[in-house]
Amino acid sequence: MTDTDHSAPGAPDIAARAAATSLLLVAESTDRLLRTVAALDPEALAGPSALPGWTRGHVLAHIARNADSLVNLLDGARTGTDIPQYATPETRDRDIEAGAPRPLDVQLADVRDSSARFTAAAAELDEKAWTAEVRHRAGFTFEASEIPWKRLMEVEYHHVDLAAGHTPAHWPEEFATAEFRRLAAKLDGAPGLPAVQLVAEDTGERARIGDRDGEPALTAEGPVRALTAWLSGRSAGDGLQVHRGDRLLSDARAALPELPPLG
């Protein structure tokens, strides 16, 4: 599962508005995902996804169980109790494995119904509840208003991982831009990573990742979606141009450094 530092202010009304904005994006992204799943060949579920060791069935089972795990966090925020995201790490992994081989109609219904449960649980939170602290399965805490964005990340990133025609080029610009900022911030000063200047030619976003000493030797330019795809591990640098000083390098994929795992 992917993580995020996408933050929302702590005032209840502002937190609630931030959550509502993200929930609208989640609804749109979920609709796109469901259309992709409905159009799949039933035999395709057993084929490999873009995630090592996972079939498309594994990805869909994970997306569904993630929705239910976030319902747990939403219920905890609403009731003021510390409800674990997953009962145990073993339960999470076992449920994904058990759900992976199910037929297409069952997978589609599970993704649709679990997404509806997530939407219904979010609708029950009042403004104050959106400022409650909840606990991620990895142990860190965050404000409940961030839960919808976490769900958006799961849907958008794993829609790409499904390897069924949805690519980073299909990401909403708002999502790609916010994730560009988040991922670049996490990699700013990353130990052992050479400095790279990032330039989004379509949105004007700029960031620097890697070593903070000296001027970056490399500049990677391209659409914000392509930059976010590389930063998130969804591409090897497709759609980017890489310069070393004033010289355009012929193979961007070979020129870009290997990024550390983001956790």
XYZ file of C-alpha atoms in Angstrom:
263
model
C 0.000 0.000 0.000
C 1.212 3.434 -0.723
C 1.700 6.209 1.878
C 1.146 9.943 1.775
C 2.038 13.097 3.625
C -0.780 14.989 1.886
C -1.751 17.263 4.763
C -4.833 19.228 5.675
C -5.104 22.079 8.198
C -6.374 21.222 11.654
C -9.387 23.554 11.888
C -12.529 21.358 11.715
C -14.269 23.264 8.931
C -11.146 23.427 6.781
C -10.334 19.768 7.421
C -13.862 18.769 6.453
C -13.691 20.796 3.228
C -10.346 19.236 2.319
C -11.781 15.776 2.891
C -14.854 16.595 0.807
C -12.697 17.773 -2.094
C -10.666 14.580 -2.015
C -13.808 12.453 -1.775
C -15.074 13.919 -5.035
C -11.815 12.904 -6.723
C -12.084 9.437 -5.180
C -15.597 9.003 -6.612
C -14.452 9.987 -10.107
C -11.370 7.773 -9.954
C -13.380 4.831 -8.653
C -15.846 5.158 -11.538
C -12.949 4.994 -14.010
C -11.509 1.953 -12.252
C -14.853 0.129 -12.282
C -15.220 0.758 -16.014
C -11.760 -0.718 -16.608
C -12.531 -3.791 -14.499
C -15.893 -4.343 -16.173
C -14.202 -4.339 -19.592
C -11.551 -6.931 -18.648
C -11.473 -10.350 -20.223
C -12.228 -12.785 -17.366
C -9.064 -14.701 -18.212
C -6.985 -11.540 -17.759
C -7.358 -11.616 -13.976
C -4.830 -14.432 -13.718
C -2.317 -12.507 -15.833
C 0.550 -10.530 -14.334
C 0.017 -7.020 -13.051
C 2.744 -4.376 -12.995
C 3.515 -5.328 -9.375
C 6.075 -8.138 -9.022
C 4.490 -11.390 -7.903
C 0.924 -10.130 -8.135
C -1.707 -10.979 -10.702
C -4.427 -8.527 -11.647
C -6.616 -10.465 -9.228
C -4.221 -9.646 -6.388
C -4.378 -5.942 -7.256
C -8.182 -5.904 -7.266
C -8.401 -7.843 -3.998
C -5.982 -5.357 -2.442
C -7.977 -2.358 -3.676
C -11.151 -3.778 -2.142
C -9.580 -4.720 1.189
C -7.883 -1.332 1.387
C -11.295 0.345 1.183
C -12.495 -1.742 4.109
C -9.318 -0.977 6.073
C -9.941 2.736 5.627
C -13.533 2.237 6.782
C -11.975 1.016 10.030
C -10.030 4.253 10.340
C -13.077 6.354 9.485
C -15.111 4.519 12.117
C -12.328 5.074 14.633
C -12.301 8.806 13.883
C -16.080 8.999 14.189
C -16.253 7.091 17.483
C -13.029 8.327 19.036
C -11.601 4.828 19.342
C -8.326 3.351 18.088
C -9.559 0.824 15.534
C -6.683 -0.928 13.717
C -6.563 -0.468 9.970
C -6.087 -4.228 9.582
C -6.569 -6.824 12.312
C -3.011 -8.077 11.696
C -0.483 -7.870 8.857
C -1.023 -11.589 8.321
C -4.770 -11.080 7.954
C -4.183 -8.403 5.327
C -1.885 -10.617 3.282
C -4.099 -13.687 3.675
C -7.202 -11.816 2.505
C -5.409 -10.586 -0.611
C -4.199 -14.075 -1.463
C -7.651 -15.551 -0.854
C -9.348 -12.901 -2.986
C -6.948 -12.996 -5.937
C -8.340 -16.056 -7.798
C -12.013 -15.054 -7.656
C -13.911 -14.673 -10.965
C -14.352 -11.298 -12.615
C -17.964 -10.716 -11.569
C -17.071 -11.339 -7.920
C -14.026 -9.084 -8.095
C -16.013 -6.304 -9.743
C -18.784 -6.517 -7.157
C -16.247 -6.523 -4.312
C -14.451 -3.403 -5.552
C -17.792 -1.649 -6.138
C -19.331 -2.656 -2.790
C -16.237 -1.956 -0.691
C -15.941 1.460 -2.344
C -19.578 2.136 -1.455
C -18.873 1.172 2.158
C -15.978 3.632 2.207
C -18.179 6.423 0.838
C -20.929 5.676 3.347
C -18.504 5.637 6.281
C -16.985 8.961 5.222
C -20.450 10.533 5.040
C -20.972 9.799 8.749
C -18.104 11.981 9.969
C -18.854 15.451 11.265
C -16.393 18.338 11.022
C -14.711 17.610 14.340
C -14.227 13.939 13.502
C -12.186 14.865 10.437
C -9.518 16.322 12.750
C -9.176 13.121 14.810
C -5.855 11.293 14.790
C -5.907 7.797 13.293
C -3.178 5.184 13.048
C -1.754 3.860 9.793
C -0.997 0.149 9.629
C 2.726 1.040 9.672
C 2.264 2.692 13.081
C 2.388 6.420 12.388
C -0.596 8.666 13.084
C -2.227 11.220 10.813
C -5.342 13.364 10.657
C -8.548 11.694 9.488
C -8.979 14.354 6.810
C -6.081 12.692 4.972
C -7.925 9.366 4.639
C -9.746 10.294 1.392
C -6.475 11.277 -0.279
C -4.936 7.998 0.811
C -7.832 6.217 -0.859
C -7.321 8.289 -4.006
C -3.689 7.201 -4.082
C -4.668 3.560 -3.769
C -7.186 3.798 -6.601
C -5.053 5.833 -9.016
C -1.720 4.098 -8.473
C -3.161 0.595 -8.455
C -5.357 1.340 -11.476
C -2.058 1.821 -13.316
C -0.610 -1.285 -11.653
C -3.524 -3.293 -13.031
C -1.789 -3.063 -16.441
C -5.115 -2.853 -18.221
C -4.793 0.329 -20.266
C -4.919 2.984 -17.538
C -1.547 4.755 -17.543
C -0.025 7.726 -15.703
C -1.104 9.848 -18.673
C -4.696 9.297 -17.481
C -4.077 10.668 -13.988
C -6.025 13.818 -13.114
C -3.686 16.816 -13.151
C -4.613 17.702 -9.566
C -3.571 14.240 -8.409
C -0.351 14.172 -10.434
C 0.670 17.650 -9.273
C 0.016 16.980 -5.589
C 1.853 13.670 -5.769
C 4.771 15.301 -7.611
C 5.144 17.717 -4.712
C 4.772 15.016 -2.062
C 7.183 12.545 -3.615
C 9.790 15.176 -4.454
C 9.667 16.436 -0.869
C 10.248 12.903 0.442
C 13.278 12.495 -1.833
C 14.775 15.913 -1.098
C 18.076 15.157 0.623
C 17.667 11.381 0.261
C 20.989 9.745 1.234
C 22.968 8.339 -1.678
C 20.692 9.805 -4.338
C 22.447 12.138 -6.799
C 20.860 15.554 -7.067
C 18.328 15.928 -9.890
C 16.433 19.084 -10.823
C 12.845 18.321 -11.862
C 10.914 20.617 -14.191
C 7.272 20.053 -15.150
C 7.040 21.737 -18.516
C 3.235 21.765 -18.573
C 2.486 23.114 -15.080
C 5.642 25.031 -14.188
C 6.275 22.885 -11.088
C 9.923 22.631 -10.091
C 11.631 20.575 -7.410
C 14.980 19.147 -6.459
C 15.606 15.641 -5.175
C 18.663 13.911 -3.794
C 21.880 15.413 -2.494
C 21.456 18.982 -1.252
C 25.118 19.957 -1.760
C 26.111 21.740 -4.940
C 24.254 22.181 -8.180
C 22.324 19.199 -9.602
C 24.252 17.452 -12.363
C 21.040 16.317 -14.043
C 17.812 18.052 -15.013
C 14.747 15.952 -15.845
C 12.020 17.724 -17.797
C 8.628 16.588 -18.992
C 4.912 16.580 -18.217
C 4.054 16.500 -14.530
C 2.362 13.117 -14.994
C 5.563 11.635 -16.446
C 7.635 13.045 -13.598
C 5.217 11.668 -11.016
C 5.204 8.308 -12.769
C 8.992 8.119 -12.428
C 9.029 9.360 -8.825
C 6.369 6.819 -7.837
C 8.057 3.881 -9.574
C 5.389 3.617 -12.287
C 7.863 4.285 -15.111
C 11.595 4.216 -15.759
C 11.526 7.753 -17.116
C 9.233 7.448 -20.125
C 8.301 10.815 -21.595
C 11.154 12.688 -19.895
C 14.143 14.526 -21.323
C 17.307 14.492 -19.237
C 20.069 17.074 -19.531
C 23.546 17.024 -18.058
C 24.357 20.705 -18.067
C 23.487 21.938 -21.552
C 23.733 18.488 -23.140
C 20.612 16.460 -23.874
C 21.246 12.822 -23.017
C 20.047 10.327 -25.584
C 18.630 7.747 -23.158
C 16.662 9.277 -20.294
C 15.923 5.883 -18.758
C 19.617 5.029 -18.511
C 20.621 8.495 -17.336
C 18.208 8.771 -14.427
C 19.429 7.448 -11.081
C 17.745 4.578 -9.283
C 15.330 5.940 -6.709
C 15.280 4.564 -3.167
C 12.129 2.812 -1.956
C 9.629 5.279 -0.508
C 8.065 2.847 1.968
